[in-house]
PDB file of C-alpha atoms in Angstrom:
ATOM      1  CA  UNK I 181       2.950  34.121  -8.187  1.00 97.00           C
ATOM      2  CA  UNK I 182       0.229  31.762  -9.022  1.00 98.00           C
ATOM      3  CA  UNK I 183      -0.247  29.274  -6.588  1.00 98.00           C
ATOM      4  CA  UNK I 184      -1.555  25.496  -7.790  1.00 98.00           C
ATOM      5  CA  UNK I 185      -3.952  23.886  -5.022  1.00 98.00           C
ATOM      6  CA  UNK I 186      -3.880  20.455  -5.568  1.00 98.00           C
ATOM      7  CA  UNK I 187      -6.595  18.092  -3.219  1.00 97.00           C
ATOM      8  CA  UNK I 188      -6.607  15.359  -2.328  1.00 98.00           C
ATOM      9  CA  UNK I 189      -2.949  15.388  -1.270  1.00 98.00           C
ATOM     10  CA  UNK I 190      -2.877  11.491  -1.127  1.00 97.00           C
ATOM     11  CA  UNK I 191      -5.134   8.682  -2.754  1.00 96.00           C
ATOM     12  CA  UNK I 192      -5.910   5.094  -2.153  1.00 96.00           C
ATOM     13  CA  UNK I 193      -7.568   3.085  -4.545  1.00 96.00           C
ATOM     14  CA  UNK I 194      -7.802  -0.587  -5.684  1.00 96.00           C
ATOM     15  CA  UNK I 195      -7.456  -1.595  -9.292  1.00 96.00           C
ATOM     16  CA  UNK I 196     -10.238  -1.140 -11.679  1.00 96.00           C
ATOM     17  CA  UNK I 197     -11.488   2.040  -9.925  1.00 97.00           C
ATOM     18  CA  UNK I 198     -11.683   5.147 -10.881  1.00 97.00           C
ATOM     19  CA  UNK I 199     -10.210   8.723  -9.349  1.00 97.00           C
ATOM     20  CA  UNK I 200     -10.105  12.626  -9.824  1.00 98.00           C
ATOM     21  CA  UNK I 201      -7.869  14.871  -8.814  1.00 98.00           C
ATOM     22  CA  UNK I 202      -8.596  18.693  -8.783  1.00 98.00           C
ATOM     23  CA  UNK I 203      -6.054  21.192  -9.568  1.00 98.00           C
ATOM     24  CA  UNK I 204      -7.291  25.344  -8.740  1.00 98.00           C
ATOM     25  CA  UNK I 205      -5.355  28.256  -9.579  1.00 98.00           C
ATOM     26  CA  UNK I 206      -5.171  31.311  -7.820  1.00 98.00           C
ATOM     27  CA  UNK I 207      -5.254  33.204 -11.575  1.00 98.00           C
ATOM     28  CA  UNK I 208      -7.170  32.240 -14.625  1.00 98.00           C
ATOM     29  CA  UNK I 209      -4.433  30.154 -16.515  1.00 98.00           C
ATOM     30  CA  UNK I 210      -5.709  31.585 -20.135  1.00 97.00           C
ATOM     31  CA  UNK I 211      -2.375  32.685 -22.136  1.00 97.00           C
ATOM     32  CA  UNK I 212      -2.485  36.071 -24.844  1.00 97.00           C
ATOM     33  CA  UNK I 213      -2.915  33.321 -27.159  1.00 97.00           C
ATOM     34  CA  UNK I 214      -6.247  31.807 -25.972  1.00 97.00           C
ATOM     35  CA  UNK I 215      -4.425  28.549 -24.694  1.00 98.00           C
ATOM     36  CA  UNK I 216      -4.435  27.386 -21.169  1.00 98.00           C
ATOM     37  CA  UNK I 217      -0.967  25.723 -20.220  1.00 98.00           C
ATOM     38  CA  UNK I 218      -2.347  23.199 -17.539  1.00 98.00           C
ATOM     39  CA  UNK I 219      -0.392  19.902 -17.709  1.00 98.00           C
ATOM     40  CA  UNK I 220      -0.496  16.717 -15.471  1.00 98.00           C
ATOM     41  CA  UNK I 221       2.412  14.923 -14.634  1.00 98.00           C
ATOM     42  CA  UNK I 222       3.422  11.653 -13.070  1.00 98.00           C
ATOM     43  CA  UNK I 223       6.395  11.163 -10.689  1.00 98.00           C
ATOM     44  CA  UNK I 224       6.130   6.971 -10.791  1.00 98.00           C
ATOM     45  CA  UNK I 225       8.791   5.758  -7.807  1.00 97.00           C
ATOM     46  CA  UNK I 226      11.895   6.767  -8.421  1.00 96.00           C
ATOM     47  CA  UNK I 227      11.887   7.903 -11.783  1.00 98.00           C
ATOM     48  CA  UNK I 228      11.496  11.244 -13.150  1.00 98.00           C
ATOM     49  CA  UNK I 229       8.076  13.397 -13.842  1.00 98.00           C
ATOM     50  CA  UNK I 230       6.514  12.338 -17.488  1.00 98.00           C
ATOM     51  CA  UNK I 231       3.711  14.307 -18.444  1.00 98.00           C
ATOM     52  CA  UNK I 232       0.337  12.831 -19.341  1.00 98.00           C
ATOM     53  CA  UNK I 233      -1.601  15.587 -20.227  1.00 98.00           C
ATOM     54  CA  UNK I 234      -0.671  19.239 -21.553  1.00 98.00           C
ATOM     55  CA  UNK I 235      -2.973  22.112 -22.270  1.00 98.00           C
ATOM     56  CA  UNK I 236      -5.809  21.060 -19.756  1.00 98.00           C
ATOM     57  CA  UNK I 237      -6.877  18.009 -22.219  1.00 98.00           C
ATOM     58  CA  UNK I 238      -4.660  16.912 -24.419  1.00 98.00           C
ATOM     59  CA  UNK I 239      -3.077  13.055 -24.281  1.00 98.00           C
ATOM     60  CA  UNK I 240       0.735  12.807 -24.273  1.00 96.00           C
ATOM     61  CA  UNK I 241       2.400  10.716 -26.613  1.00 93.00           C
ATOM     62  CA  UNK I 242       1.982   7.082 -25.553  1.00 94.00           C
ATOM     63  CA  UNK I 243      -0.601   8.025 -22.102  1.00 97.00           C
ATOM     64  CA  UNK I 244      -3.215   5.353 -22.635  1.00 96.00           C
ATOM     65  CA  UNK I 245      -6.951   7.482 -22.588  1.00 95.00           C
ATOM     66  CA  UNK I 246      -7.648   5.694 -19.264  1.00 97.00           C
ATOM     67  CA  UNK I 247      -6.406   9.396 -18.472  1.00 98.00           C
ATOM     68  CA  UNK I 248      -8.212  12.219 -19.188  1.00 98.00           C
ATOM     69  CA  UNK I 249      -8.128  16.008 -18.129  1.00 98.00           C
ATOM     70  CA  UNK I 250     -10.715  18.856 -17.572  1.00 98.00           C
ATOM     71  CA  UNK I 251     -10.957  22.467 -16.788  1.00 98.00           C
ATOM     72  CA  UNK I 252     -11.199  26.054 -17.519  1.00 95.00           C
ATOM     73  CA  UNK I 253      -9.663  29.346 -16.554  1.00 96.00           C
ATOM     74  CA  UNK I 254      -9.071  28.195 -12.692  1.00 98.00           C
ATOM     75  CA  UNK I 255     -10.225  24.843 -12.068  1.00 98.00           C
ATOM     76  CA  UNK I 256      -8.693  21.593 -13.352  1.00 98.00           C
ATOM     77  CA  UNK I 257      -9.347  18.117 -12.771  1.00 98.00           C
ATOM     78  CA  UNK I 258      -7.131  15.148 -13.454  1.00 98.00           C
ATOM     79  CA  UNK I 259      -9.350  11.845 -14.179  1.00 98.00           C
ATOM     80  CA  UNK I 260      -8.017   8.009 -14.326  1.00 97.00           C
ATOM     81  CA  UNK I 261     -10.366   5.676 -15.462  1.00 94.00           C
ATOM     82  CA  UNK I 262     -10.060   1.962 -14.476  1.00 94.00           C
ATOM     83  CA  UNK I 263      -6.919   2.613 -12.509  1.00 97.00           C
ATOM     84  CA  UNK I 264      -3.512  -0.120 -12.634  1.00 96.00           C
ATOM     85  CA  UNK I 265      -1.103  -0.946 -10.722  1.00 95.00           C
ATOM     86  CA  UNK I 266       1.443   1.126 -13.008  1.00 95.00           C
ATOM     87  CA  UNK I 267      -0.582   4.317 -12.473  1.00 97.00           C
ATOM     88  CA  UNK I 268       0.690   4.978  -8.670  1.00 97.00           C
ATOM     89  CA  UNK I 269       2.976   7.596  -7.936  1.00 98.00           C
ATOM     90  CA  UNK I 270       2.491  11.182  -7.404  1.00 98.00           C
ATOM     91  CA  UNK I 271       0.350  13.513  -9.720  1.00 98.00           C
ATOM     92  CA  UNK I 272       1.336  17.042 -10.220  1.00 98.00           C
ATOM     93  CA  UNK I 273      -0.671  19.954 -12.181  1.00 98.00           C
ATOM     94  CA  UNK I 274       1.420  22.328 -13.285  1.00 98.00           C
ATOM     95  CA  UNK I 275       1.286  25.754 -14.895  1.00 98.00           C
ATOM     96  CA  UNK I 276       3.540  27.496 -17.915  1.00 98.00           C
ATOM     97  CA  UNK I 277       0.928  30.402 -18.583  1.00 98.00           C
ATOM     98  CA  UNK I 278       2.706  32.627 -16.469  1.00 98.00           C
ATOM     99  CA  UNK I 279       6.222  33.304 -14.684  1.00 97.00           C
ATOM    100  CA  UNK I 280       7.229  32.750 -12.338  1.00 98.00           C
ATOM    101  CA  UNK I 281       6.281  28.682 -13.255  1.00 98.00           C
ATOM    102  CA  UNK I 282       4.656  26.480 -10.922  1.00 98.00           C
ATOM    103  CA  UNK I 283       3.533  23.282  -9.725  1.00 98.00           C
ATOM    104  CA  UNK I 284       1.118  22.032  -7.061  1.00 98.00           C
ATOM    105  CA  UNK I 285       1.853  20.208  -4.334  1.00 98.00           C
ATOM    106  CA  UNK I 286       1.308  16.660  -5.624  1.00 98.00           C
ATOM    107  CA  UNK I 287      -1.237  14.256  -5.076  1.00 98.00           C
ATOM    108  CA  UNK I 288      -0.003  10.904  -4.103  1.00 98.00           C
ATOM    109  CA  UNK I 289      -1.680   7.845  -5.285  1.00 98.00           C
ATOM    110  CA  UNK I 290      -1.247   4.260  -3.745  1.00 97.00           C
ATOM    111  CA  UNK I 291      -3.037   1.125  -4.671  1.00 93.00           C
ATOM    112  CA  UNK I 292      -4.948  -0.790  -2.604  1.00 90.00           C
TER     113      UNK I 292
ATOM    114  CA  UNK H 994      13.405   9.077 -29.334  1.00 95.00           C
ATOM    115  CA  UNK H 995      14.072  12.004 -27.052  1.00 97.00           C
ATOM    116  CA  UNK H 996      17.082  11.997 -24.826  1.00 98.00           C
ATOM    117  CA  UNK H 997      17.912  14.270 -21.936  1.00 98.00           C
ATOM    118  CA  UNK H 998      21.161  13.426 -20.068  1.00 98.00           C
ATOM    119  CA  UNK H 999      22.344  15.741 -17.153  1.00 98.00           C
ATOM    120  CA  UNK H1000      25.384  15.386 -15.780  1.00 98.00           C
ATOM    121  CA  UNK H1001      27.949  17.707 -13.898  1.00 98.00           C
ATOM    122  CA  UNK H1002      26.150  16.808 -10.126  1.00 97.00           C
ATOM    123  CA  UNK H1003      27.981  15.979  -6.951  1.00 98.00           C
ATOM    124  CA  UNK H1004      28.787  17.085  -3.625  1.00 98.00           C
ATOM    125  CA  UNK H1005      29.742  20.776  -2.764  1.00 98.00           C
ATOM    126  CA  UNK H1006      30.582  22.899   0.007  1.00 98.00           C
ATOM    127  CA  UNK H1007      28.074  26.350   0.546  1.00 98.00           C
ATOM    128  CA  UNK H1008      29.046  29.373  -1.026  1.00 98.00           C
ATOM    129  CA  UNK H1009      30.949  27.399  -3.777  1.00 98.00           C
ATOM    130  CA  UNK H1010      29.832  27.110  -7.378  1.00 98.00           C
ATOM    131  CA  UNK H1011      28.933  24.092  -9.925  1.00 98.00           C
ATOM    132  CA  UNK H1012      27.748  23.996 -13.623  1.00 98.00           C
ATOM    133  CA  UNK H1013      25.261  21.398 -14.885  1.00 98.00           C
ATOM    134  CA  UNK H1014      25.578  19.960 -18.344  1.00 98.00           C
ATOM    135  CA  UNK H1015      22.166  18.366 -19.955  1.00 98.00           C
ATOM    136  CA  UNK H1016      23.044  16.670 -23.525  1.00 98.00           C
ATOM    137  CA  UNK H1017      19.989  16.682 -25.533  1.00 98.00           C
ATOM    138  CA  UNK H1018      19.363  14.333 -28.497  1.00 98.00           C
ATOM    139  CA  UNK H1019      16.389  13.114 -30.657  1.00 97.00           C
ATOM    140  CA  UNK H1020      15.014  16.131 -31.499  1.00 97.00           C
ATOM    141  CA  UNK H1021      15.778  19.612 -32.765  1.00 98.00           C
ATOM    142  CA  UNK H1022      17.036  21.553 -29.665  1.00 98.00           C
ATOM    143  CA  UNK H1023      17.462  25.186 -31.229  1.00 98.00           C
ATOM    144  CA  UNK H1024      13.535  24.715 -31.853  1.00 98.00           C
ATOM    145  CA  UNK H1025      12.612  24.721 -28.224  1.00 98.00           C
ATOM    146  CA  UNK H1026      12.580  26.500 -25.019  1.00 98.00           C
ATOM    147  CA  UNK H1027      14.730  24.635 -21.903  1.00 98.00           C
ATOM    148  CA  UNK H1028      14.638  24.550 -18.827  1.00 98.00           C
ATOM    149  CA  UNK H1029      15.425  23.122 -15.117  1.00 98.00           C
ATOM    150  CA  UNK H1030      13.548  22.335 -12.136  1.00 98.00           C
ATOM    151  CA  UNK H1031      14.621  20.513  -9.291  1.00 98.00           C
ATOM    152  CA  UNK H1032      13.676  18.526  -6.554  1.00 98.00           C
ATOM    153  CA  UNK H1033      15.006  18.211  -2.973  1.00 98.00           C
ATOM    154  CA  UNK H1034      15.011  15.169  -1.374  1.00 97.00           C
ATOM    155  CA  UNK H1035      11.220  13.795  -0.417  1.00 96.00           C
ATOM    156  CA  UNK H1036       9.707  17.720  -1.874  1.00 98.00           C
ATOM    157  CA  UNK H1037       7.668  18.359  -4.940  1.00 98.00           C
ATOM    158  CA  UNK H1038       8.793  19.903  -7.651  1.00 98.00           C
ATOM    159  CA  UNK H1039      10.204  23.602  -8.038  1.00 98.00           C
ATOM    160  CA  UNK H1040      11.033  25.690 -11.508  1.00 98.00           C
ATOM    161  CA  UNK H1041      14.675  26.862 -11.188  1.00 98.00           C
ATOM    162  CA  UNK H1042      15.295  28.732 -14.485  1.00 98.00           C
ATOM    163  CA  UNK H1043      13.496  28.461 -18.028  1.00 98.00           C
ATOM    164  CA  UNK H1044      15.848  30.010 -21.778  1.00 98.00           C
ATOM    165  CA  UNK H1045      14.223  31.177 -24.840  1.00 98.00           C
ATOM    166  CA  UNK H1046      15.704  29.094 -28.442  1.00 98.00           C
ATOM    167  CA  UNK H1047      18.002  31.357 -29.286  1.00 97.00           C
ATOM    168  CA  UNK H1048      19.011  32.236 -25.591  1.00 97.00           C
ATOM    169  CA  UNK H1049      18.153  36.258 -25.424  1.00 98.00           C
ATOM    170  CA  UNK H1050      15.769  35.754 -22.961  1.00 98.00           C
ATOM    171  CA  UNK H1051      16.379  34.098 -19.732  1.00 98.00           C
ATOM    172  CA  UNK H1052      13.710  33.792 -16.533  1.00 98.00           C
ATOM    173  CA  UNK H1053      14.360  32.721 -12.766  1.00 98.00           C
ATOM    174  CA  UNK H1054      12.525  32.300  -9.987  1.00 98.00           C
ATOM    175  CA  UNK H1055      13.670  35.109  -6.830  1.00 98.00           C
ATOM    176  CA  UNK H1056      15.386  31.635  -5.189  1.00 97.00           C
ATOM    177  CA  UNK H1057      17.775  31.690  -7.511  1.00 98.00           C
ATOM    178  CA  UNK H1058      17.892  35.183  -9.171  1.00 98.00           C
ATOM    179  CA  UNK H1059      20.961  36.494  -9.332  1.00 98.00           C
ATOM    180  CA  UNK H1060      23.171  32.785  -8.174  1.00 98.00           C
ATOM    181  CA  UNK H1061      21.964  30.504 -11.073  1.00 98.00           C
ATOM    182  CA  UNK H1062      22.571  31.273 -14.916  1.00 98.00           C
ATOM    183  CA  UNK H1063      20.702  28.856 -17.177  1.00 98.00           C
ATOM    184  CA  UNK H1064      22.461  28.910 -20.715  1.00 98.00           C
ATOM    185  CA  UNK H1065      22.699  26.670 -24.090  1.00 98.00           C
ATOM    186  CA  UNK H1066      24.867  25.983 -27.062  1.00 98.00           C
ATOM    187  CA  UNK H1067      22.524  25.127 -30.409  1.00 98.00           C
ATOM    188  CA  UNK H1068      24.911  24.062 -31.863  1.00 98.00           C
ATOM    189  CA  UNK H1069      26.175  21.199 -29.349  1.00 98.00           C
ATOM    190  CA  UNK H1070      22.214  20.409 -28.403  1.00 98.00           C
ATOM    191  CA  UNK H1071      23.596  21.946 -24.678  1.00 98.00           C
ATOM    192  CA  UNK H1072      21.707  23.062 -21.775  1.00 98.00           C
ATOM    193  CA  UNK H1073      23.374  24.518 -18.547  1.00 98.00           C
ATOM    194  CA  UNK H1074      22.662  25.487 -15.325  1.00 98.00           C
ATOM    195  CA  UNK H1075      25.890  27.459 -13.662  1.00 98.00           C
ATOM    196  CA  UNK H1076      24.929  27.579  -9.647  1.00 98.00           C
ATOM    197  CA  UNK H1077      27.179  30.311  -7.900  1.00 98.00           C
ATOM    198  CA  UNK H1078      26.946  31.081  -3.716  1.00 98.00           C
ATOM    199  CA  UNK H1079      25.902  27.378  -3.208  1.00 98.00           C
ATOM    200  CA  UNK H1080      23.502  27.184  -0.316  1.00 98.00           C
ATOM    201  CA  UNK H1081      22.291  23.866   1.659  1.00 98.00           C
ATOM    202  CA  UNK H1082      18.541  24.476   0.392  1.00 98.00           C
ATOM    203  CA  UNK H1083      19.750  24.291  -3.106  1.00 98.00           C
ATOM    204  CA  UNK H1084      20.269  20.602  -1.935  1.00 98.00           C
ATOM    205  CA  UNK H1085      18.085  18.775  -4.583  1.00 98.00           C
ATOM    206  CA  UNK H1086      18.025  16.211  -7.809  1.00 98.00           C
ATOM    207  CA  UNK H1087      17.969  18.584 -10.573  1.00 98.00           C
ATOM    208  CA  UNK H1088      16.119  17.952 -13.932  1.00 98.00           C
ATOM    209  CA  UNK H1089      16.384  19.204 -17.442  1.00 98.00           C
ATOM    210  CA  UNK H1090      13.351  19.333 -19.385  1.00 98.00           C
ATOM    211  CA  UNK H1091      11.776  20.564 -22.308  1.00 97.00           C
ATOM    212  CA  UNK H1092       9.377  23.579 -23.321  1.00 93.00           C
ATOM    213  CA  UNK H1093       5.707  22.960 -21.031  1.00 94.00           C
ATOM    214  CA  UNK H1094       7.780  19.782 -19.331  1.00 96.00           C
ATOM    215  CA  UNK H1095       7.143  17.714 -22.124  1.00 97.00           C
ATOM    216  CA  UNK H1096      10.149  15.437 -21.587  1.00 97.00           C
ATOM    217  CA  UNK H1097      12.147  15.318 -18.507  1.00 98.00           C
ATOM    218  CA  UNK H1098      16.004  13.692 -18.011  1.00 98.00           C
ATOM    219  CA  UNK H1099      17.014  11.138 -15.365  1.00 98.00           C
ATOM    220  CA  UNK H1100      18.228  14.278 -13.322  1.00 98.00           C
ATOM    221  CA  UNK H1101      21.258  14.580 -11.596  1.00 98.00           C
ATOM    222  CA  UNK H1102      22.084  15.069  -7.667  1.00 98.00           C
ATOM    223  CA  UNK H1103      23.520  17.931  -6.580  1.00 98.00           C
ATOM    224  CA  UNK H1104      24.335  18.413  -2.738  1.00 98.00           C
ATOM    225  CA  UNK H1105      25.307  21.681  -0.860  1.00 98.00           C
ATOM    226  CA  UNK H1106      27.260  20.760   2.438  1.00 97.00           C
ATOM    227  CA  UNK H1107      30.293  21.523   4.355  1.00 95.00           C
TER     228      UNK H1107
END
């Protein structure tokens, strides 16, 4: 099984800063087609995960580019620019290159 | 707008069975691959079971190989989850979402005790 490592495990920043989060794989996340399926998702309090970025880069419908994503084969990182108050929660990477499918840990992000 | 609606959670006792329901709606579901994942209560997340378009192919994690069958009907924009020998880890909110978690439902509470 591929294993996500997801650090830090817990954030806390005050608005207007910025933060990364690093995602590693224990596989290269490269598909037969060429794509990596990395995605991001947020868990904001009590709702359910919405995903921010997919394919290690790409913006999901309606993510403001405050967000951005990084990476190759084994090593992803999650970057918010000028973070808001509406941006805590917990961040997950998450893998759909290979069954079983997986998700790290989480990386919890408070505001300061 | 893209709408996933569980439904079919609850309270049950271990070793006992329950089917999950997710109503899709918003886009074209025979198009896309499903799946579930669920969470138990204060945990991350965790891939239960992921089903091709036209439903031939079907994948599980070992957690649930074997107890859960994930299913759909195209023409009803389904997805379900049928849970058989219940256990108390099982206990979780349970989400449907779609192909490379690209839209998630509100999820739906299941919980496994006597």
């Amino acid at each position: 099984d591929v294993v996500m490592t997801q650090t830090p495990p817990s954030l806390s920043v005050a608005i207007g800063q910025s933060v990364s989060i690093s995602c590693k794989s224990s596989q290269s996340l490269v598909y037969s087609d060429g794509k990596t399926y990395l995605h991001w998702l947020l868990q904001s309090p009590g709702r359910s995960p919405k995903r921010l970025i997919y394919q290690v880069s790409n913006l999901g419908s309606g993510v403001p580019d405050r967000f951005s994503g990084t990476g190759s084969q084994k090593d992803f990182t999650l970057k918010i620019s000028r973070v808001e108050a509406e941006d805590l929660g917990v961040y997950y990477c998450a893998q759909t290159t290979h069954f079983p499918l997986t998700f790290g840990s989480g990386t919890k992000l408070e505001i300061k | 707008e893209v709408q996933l609606v569980e439904s079919g959670g609850g309270l049950v006792q271990p070793g006992r069975s329950l089917k999950l329901s997710c109503a899709a709606s918003g886009f074209t579901f025979s198009n896309y691959y499903m799946a579930w994942v669920r969470q138990a209560p204060k945990k991350g997340l965790e891939w239960v079971a992921t089903i091709s378009t036209s439903g031939s192919r079907t994948y599980y994690p070992d957690s649930v190989k074997g107890r859960f069958t994930i299913s759909r009907d195209n023409a009803k924009s389904s997805l379900y989850l049928q849970m058989n020998s219940l256990k108390s880890e099982d206990t979780a909110t349970y989400y449907c979402a779609r192909r490379n978690w690209e839209d998630w439902g509100q999820g739906v509470m299941v919980t496994v005790s006597s």
